[in-house]
mmCIF file of C-alpha atoms in Angstrom:
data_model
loop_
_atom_site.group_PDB
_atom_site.id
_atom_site.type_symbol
_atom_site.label_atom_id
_atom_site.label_comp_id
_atom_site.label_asym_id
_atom_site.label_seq_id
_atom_site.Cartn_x
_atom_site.Cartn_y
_atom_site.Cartn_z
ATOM 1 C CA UNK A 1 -0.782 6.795 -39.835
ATOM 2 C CA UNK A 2 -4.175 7.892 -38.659
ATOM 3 C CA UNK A 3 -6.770 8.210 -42.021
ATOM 4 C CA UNK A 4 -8.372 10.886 -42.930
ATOM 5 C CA UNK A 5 -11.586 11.035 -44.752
ATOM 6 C CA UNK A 6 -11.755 10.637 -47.982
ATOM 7 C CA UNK A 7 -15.164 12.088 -49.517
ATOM 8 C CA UNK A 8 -14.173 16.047 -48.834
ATOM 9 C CA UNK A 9 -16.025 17.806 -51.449
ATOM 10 C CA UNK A 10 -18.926 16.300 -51.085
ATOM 11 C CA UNK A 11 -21.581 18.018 -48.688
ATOM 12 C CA UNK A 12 -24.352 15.566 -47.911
ATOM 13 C CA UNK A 13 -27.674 17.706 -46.449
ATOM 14 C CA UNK A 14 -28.546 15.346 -43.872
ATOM 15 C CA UNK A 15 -26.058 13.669 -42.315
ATOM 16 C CA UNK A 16 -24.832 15.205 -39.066
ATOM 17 C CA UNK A 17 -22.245 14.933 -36.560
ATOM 18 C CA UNK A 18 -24.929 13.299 -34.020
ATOM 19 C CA UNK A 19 -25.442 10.517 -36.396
ATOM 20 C CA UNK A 20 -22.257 9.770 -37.009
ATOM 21 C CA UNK A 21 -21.892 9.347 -33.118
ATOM 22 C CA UNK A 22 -25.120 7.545 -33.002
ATOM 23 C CA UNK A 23 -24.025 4.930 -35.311
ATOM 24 C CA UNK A 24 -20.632 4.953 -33.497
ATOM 25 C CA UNK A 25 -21.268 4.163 -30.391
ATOM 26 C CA UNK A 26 -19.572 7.115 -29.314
ATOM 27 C CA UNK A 27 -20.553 10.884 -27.934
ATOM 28 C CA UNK A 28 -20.953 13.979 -30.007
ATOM 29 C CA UNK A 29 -18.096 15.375 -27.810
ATOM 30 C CA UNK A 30 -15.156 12.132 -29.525
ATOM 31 C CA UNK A 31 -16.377 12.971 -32.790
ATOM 32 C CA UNK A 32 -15.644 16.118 -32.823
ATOM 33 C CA UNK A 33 -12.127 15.329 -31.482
ATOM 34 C CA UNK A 34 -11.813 13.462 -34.026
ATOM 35 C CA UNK A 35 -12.291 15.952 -36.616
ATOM 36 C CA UNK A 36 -10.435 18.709 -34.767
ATOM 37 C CA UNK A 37 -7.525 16.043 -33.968
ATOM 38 C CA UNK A 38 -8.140 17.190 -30.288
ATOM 39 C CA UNK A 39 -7.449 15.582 -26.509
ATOM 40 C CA UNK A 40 -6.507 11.889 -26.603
ATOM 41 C CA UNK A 41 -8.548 9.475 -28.705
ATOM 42 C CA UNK A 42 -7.960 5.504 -28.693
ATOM 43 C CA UNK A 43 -6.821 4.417 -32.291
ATOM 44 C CA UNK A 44 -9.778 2.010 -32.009
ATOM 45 C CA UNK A 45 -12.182 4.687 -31.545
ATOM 46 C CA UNK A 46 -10.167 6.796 -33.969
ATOM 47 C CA UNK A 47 -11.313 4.385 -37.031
ATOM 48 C CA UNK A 48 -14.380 3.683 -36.155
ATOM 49 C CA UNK A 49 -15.465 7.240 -35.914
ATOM 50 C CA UNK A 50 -13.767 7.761 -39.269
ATOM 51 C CA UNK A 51 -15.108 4.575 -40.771
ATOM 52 C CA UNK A 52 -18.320 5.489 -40.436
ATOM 53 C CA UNK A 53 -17.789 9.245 -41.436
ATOM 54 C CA UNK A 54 -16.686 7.692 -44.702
ATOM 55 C CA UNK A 55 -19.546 5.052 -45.065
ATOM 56 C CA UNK A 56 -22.211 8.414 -43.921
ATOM 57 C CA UNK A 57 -20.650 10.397 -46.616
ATOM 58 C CA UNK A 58 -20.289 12.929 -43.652
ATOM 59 C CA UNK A 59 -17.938 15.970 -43.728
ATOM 60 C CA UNK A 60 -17.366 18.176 -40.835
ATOM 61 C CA UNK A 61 -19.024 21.483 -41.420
ATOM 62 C CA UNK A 62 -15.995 24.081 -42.175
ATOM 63 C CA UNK A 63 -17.317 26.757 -40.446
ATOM 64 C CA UNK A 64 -18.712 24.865 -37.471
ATOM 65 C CA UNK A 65 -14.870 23.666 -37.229
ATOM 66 C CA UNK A 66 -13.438 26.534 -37.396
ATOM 67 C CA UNK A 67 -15.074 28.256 -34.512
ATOM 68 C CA UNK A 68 -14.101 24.717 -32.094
ATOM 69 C CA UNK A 69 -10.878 25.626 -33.268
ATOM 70 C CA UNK A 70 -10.747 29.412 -33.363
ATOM 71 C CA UNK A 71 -8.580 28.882 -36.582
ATOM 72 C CA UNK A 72 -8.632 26.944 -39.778
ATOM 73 C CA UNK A 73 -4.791 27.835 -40.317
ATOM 74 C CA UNK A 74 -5.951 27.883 -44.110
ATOM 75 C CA UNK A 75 -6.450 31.683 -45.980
ATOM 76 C CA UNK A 76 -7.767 32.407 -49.024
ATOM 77 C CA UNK A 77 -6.219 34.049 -51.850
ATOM 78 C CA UNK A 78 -8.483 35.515 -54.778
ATOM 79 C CA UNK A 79 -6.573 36.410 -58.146
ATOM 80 C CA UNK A 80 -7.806 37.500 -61.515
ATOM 81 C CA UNK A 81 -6.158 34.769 -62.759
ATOM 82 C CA UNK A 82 -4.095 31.842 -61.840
ATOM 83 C CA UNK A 83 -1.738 31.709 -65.089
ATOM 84 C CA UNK A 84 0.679 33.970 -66.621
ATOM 85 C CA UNK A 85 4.278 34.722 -64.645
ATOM 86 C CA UNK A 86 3.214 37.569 -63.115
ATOM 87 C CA UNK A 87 0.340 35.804 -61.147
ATOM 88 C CA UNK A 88 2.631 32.794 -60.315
ATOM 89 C CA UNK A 89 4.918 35.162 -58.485
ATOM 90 C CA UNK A 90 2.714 36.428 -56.592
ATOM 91 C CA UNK A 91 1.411 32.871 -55.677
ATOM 92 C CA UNK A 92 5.162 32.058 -54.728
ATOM 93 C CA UNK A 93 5.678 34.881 -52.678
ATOM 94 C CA UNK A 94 2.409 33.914 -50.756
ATOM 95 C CA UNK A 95 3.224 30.191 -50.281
ATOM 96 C CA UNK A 96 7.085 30.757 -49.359
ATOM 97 C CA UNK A 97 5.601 33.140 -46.181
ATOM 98 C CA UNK A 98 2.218 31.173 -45.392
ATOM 99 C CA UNK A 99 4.854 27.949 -45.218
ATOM 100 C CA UNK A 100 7.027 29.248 -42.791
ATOM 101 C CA UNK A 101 4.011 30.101 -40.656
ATOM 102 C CA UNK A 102 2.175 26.822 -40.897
ATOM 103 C CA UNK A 103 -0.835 27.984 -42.855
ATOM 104 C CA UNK A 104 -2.093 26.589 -46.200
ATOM 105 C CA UNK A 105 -3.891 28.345 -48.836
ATOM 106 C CA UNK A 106 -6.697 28.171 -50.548
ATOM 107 C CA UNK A 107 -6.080 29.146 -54.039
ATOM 108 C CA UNK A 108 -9.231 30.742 -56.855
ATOM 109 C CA UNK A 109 -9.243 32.892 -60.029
ATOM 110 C CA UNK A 110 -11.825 35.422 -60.311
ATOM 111 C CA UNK A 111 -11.304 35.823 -63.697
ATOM 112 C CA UNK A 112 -12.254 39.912 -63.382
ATOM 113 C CA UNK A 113 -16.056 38.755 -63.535
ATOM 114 C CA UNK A 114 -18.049 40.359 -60.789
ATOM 115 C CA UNK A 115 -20.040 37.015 -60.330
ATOM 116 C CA UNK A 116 -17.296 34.520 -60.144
ATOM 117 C CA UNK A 117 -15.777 36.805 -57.642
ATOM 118 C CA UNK A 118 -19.235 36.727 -55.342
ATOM 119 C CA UNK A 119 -18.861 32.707 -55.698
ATOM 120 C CA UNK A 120 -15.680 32.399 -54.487
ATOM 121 C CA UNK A 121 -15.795 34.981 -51.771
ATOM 122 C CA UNK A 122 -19.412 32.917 -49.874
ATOM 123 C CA UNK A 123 -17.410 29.816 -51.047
ATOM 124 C CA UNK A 124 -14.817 30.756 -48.344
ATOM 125 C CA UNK A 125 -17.009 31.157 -45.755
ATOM 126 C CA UNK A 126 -15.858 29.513 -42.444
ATOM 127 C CA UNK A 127 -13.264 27.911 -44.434
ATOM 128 C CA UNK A 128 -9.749 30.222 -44.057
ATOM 129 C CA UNK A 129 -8.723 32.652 -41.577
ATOM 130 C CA UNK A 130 -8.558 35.257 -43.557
ATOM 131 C CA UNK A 131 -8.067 36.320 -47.362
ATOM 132 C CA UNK A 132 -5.782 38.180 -49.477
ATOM 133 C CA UNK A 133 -7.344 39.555 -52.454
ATOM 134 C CA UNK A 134 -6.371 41.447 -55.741
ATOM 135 C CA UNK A 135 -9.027 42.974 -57.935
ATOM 136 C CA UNK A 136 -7.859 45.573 -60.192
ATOM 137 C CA UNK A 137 -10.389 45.313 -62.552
ATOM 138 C CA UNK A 138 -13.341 45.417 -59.964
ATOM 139 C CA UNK A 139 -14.829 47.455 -57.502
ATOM 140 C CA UNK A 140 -15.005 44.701 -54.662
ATOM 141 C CA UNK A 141 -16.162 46.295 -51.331
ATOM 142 C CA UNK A 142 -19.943 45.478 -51.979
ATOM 143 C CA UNK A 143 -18.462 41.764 -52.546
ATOM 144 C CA UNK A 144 -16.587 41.725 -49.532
ATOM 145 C CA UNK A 145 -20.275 42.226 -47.406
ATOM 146 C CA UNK A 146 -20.876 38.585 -48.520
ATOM 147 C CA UNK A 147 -17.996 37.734 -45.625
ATOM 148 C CA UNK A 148 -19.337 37.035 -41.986
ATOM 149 C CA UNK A 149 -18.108 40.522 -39.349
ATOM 150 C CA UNK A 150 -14.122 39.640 -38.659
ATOM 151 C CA UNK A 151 -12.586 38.163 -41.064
ATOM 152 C CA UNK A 152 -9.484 39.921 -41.950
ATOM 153 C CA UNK A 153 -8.824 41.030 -45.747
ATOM 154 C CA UNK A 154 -5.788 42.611 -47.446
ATOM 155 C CA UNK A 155 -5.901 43.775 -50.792
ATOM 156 C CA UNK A 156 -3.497 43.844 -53.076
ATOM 157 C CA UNK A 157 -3.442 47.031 -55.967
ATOM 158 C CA UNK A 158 -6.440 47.664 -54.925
ATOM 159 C CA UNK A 159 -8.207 49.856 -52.372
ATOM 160 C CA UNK A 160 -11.694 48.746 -49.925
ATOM 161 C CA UNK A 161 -12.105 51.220 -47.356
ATOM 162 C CA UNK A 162 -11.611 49.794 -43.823
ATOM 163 C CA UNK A 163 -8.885 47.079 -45.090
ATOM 164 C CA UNK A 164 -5.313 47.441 -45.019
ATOM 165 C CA UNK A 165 -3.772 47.140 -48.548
ATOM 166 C CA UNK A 166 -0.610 47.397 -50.500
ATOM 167 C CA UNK A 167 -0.454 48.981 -53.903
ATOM 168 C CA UNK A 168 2.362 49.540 -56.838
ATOM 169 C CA UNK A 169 3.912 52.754 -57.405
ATOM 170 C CA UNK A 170 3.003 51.907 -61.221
ATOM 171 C CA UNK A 171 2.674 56.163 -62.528
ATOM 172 C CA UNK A 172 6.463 56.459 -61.375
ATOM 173 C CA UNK A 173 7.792 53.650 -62.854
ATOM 174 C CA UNK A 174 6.168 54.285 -66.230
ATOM 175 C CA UNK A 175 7.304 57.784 -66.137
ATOM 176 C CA UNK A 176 10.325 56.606 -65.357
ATOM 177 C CA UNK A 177 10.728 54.490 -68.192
ATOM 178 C CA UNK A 178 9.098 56.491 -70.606
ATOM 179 C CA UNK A 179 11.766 59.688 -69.999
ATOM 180 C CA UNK A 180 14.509 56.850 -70.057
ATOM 181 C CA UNK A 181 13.450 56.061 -73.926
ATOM 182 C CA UNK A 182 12.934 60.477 -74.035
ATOM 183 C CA UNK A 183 16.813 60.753 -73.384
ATOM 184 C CA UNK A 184 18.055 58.057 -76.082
ATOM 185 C CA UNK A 185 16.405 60.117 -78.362
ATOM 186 C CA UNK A 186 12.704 58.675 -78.993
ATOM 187 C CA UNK A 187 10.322 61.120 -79.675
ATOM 188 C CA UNK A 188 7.563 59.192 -80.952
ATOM 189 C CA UNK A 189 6.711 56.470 -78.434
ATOM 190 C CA UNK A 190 3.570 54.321 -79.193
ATOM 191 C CA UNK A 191 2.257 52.813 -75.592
ATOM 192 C CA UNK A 192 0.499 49.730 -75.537
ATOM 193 C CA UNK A 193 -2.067 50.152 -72.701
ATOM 194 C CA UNK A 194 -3.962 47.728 -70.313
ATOM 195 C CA UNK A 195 -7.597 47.047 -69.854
ATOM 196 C CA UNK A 196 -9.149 50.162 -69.247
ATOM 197 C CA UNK A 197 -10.651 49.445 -66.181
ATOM 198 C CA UNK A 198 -7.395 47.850 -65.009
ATOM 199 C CA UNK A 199 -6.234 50.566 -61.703
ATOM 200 C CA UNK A 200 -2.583 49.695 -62.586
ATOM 201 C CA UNK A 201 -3.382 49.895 -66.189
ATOM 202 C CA UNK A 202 -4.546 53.852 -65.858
ATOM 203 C CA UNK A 203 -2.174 54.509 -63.872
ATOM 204 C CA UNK A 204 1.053 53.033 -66.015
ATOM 205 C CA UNK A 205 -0.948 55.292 -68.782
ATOM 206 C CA UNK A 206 -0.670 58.565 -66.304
ATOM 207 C CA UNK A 207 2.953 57.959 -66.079
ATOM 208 C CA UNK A 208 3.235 57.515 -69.744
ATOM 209 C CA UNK A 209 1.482 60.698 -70.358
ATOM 210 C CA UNK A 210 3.576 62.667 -67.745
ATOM 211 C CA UNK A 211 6.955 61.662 -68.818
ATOM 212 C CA UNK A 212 5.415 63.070 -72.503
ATOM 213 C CA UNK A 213 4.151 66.266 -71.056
ATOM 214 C CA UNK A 214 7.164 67.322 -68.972
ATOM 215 C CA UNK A 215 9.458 66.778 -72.219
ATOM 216 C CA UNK A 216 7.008 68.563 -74.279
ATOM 217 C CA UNK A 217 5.600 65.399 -76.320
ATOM 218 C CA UNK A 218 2.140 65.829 -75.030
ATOM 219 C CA UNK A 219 0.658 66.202 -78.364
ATOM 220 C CA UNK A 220 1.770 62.298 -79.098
ATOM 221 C CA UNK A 221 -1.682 60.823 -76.955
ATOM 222 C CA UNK A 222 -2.639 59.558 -80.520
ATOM 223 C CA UNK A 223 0.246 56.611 -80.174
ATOM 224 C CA UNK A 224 -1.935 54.961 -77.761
ATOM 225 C CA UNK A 225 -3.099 51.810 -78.516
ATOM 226 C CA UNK A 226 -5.776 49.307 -76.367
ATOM 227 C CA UNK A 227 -4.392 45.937 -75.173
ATOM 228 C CA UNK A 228 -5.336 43.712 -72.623
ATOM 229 C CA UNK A 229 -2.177 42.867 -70.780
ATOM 230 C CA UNK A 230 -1.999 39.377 -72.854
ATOM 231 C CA UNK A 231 0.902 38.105 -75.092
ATOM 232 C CA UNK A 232 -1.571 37.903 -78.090
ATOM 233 C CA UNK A 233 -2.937 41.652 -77.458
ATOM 234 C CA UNK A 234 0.976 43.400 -77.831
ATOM 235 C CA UNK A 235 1.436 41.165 -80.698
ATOM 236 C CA UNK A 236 -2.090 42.391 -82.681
ATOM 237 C CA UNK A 237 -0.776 45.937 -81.741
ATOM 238 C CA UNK A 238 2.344 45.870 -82.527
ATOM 239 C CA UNK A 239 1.032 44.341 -86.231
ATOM 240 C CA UNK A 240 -1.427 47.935 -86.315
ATOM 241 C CA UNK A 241 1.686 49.991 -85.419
ATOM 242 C CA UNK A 242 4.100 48.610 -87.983
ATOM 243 C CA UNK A 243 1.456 49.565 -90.671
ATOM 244 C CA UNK A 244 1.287 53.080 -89.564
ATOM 245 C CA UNK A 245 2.252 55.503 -92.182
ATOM 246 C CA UNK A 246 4.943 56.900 -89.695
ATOM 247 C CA UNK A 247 6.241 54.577 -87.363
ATOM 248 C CA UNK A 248 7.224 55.098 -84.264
ATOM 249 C CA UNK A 249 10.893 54.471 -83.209
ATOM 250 C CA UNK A 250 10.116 52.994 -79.276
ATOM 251 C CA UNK A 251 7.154 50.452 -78.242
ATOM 252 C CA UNK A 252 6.401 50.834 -74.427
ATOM 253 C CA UNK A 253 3.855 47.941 -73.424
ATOM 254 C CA UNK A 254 2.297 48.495 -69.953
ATOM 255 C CA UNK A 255 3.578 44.938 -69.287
ATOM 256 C CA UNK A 256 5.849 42.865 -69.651
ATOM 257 C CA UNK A 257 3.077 39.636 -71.421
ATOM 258 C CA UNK A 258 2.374 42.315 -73.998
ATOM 259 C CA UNK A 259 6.063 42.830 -74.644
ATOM 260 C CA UNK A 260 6.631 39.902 -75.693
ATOM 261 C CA UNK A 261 3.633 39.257 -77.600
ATOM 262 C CA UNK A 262 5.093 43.153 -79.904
ATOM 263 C CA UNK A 263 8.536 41.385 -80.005
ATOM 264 C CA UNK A 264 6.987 38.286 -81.984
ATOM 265 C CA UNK A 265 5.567 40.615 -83.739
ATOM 266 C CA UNK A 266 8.309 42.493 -84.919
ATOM 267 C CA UNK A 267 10.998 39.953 -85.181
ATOM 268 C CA UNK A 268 8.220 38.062 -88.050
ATOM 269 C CA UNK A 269 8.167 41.450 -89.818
ATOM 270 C CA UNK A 270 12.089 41.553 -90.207
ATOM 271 C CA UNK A 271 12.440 43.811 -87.598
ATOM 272 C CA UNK A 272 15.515 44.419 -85.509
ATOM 273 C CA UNK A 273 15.389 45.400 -81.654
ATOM 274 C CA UNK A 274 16.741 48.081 -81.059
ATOM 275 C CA UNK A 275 17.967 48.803 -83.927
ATOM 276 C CA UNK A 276 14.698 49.402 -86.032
ATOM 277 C CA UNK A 277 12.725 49.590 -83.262
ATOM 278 C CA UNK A 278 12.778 49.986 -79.539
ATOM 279 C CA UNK A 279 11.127 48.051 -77.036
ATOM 280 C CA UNK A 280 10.340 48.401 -73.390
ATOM 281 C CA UNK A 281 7.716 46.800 -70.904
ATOM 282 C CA UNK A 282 6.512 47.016 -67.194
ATOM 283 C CA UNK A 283 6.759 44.354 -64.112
ATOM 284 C CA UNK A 284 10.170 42.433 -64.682
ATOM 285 C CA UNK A 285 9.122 38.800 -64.685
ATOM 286 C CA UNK A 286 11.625 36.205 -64.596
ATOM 287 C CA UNK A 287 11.474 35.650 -68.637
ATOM 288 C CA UNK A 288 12.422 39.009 -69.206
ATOM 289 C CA UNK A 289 15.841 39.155 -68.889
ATOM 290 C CA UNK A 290 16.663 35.780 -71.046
ATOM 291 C CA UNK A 291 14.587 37.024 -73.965
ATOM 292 C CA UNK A 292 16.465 37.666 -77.118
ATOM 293 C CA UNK A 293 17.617 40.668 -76.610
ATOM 294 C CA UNK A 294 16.777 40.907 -72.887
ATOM 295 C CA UNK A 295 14.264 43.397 -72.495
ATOM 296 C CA UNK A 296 14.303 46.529 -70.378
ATOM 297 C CA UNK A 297 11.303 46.729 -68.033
ATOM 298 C CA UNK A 298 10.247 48.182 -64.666
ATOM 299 C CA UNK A 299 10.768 45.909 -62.081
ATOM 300 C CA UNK A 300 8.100 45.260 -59.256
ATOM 301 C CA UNK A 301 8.835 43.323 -56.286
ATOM 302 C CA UNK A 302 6.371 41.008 -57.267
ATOM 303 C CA UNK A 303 7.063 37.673 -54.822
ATOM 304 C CA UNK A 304 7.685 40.453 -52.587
ATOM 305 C CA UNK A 305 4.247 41.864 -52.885
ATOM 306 C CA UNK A 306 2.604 38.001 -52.377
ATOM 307 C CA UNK A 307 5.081 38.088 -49.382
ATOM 308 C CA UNK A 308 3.903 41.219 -47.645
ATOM 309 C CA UNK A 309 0.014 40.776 -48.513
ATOM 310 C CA UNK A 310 0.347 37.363 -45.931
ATOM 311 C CA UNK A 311 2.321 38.412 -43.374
ATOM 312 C CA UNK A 312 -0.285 41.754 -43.392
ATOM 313 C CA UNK A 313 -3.166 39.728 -42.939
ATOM 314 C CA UNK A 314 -1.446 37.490 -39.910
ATOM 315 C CA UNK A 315 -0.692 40.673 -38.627
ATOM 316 C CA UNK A 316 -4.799 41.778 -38.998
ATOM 317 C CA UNK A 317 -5.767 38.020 -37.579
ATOM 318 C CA UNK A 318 -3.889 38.857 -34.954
ATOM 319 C CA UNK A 319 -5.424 42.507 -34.163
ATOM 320 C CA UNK A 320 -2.181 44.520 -35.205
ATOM 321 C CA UNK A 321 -3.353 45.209 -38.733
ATOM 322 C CA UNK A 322 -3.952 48.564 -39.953
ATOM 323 C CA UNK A 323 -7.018 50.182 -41.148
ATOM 324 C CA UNK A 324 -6.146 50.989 -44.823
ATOM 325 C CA UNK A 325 -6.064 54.669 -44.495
ATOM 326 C CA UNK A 326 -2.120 54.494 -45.565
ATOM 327 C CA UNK A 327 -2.027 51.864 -48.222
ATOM 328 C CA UNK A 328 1.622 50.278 -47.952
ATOM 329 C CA UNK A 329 3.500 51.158 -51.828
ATOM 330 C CA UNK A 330 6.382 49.111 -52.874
ATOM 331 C CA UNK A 331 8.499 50.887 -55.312
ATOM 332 C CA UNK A 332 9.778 50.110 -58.481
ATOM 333 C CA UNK A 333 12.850 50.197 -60.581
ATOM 334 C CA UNK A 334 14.067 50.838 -64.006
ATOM 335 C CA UNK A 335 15.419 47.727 -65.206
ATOM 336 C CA UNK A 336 17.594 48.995 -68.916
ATOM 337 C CA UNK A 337 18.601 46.027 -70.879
ATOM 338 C CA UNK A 338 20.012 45.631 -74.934
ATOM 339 C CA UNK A 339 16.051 45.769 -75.786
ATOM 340 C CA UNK A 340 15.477 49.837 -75.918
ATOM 341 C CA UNK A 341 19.508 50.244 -77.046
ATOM 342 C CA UNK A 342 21.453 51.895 -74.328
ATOM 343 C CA UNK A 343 22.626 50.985 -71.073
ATOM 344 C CA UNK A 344 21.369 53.167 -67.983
ATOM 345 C CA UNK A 345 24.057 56.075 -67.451
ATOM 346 C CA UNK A 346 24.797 56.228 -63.735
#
């Protein structure tokens, strides 16, 4: 098997390709077939030019090679974060696609800090053919300058102008769920929200806040309570709403992390779900149905959403992409298990 080089993360500032072919023996030109794994190349040559990459410290210049090659068949994904179930979904739905196309990815968390997000987006430079990114928490179309003219972006639930995009239809699935917990009954529903400058986080709130209006329950805004979309933040919250002097009888958390963390919560105080208290959350990842009870969410096509951000950016590689003016919206769907007390009536 042909070897590869084995300093890659290094960047020495003054070695060059001409040096390496200097102290090879060979031309500029068989380097860089080297490198590119282009036309035909003795073995003999083959190591040497690699033996002495690796003795120069040298590493082909990513962007340099990708415009030899016209492709790096590498894309970059951006995520707030690269833990939690939700995130590795969307990861999975991303790899299964770029697989079956022969691309690999390039993964990074931006952590919803405007900085790191900067970083990673000149880090990527020359490196992938493209990138996928979702930024709900940030504004990122003054970040996306920092790319060179051409290279394709998609974002996911969130919108730049110019780039194609696919979003969540998160106001109708919260309404949805919130008038399913209406009609068993529950008139005083406390909501756990998201970040506040989360876009899916406001709008899970809208829906919230519809479903209220429309049944007359409007006046109940005061059951809202911050959270942060973590496990720890719907357990804190669901300790502040058990001490209220009159409980609600339904928790809605805006996701499905913060669910869990308000059915810790509750099952330490005693509680029982549903009995003494109802429970619902948002998103549907794959815990959610083997929790004790199994809880009743929204579900969001979420591999499906890593899935369709790729093959949307192959498409805009290729020149077929779209121009964001119609985001693509995948729907959701009310998931009712034991956790809010009923099953759905058809």
């Amino acid at each position: 098997m042909p070897r590869t080089p084995s300093r890659l993360l290094s960047d020495p500032p003054n070695v060059t390709i001409r040096d390496v072919a200097a102290q090879a023996g060979v031309s500029v030109a068989t380097v860089s077939r080297v490198f590119n794994r282009k036309g035909p190349i003795r073995e003999e040559t083959y190591q040497r030019v690699i033996g002495v990459a690796e003795s120069l410290h040298y590493v082909p210049h990513a962007a340099a090679r990708s415009l030899s090659l016209r492709s790096t068949a590498t894309i970059g994904v951006v995520l707030p974060e690269l833990h939690g179930e939700f995130f590795s979904e969307v990861i999975r739905g991303i790899d299964v696609a770029s697989r079956q196309h022969g691309y690999h990815v390039l993964l990074s968390g931006s952590h919803s800090d405007r900085d790191e997000m900067r970083a990673v987006v000149q880090a990527v430079r020359g490196r992938v053919d493209g990138l996928i990114v979702m930024s709900p928490d940030l504004e990122p179309s003054s970040l996306l300058t920092d790319l060179p003219g051409g290279v394709p972006v998609v974002m996911l639930n969130s919108r730049v102008a110019g780039r194609p995009c696919i979003t969540i239809d998160n106001a109708h699935g919260a309404r949805e769920i919130t008038s399913h917990l209406i009609r068993l009954g529950h008139r005083r529903i406390a909501f756990i929200c998201g970040p506040a400058q989360n876009a899916d986080a406001e709008q899970r709130r809208r829906g919230y806040r519809a479903a209220l209006k429309s049944a007359g329950l409007d006046g109940e805004k005061a059951l809202e309570f911050a959270g942060n979309f973590t496990e720890a933040s719907g357990y804190d919250v669901a300790k502040t709403i058990m001490g209220l002097s009159t409980r609600p009888t339904a928790i809605f958390a805006s996701n499905d992390a913060m669910a869990i963390g308000a059915l810790g919560a509750l099952r330490e105080a005693g509680l029982q779900i549903p009995e003494d208290m109802a429970l619902v959350g948002f998103d549907d990842i794959p815990i959610a149905r083997y929790l004790a009870p199994p809880l009743t969410t929204v579900k969001v096509p979420i591999a499906e959403l890593g899935r369709r951000g790729f093959e949307m950016l192959i498409a805009a590689s290729n020149g077929h992409g779209d121009d964001g003016s119609k985001p693509a919206r995948l729907e959701t769907q009310l998931v009712v298990r034991r956790s809010c007390g009923a099953e759905l009536k058809k």
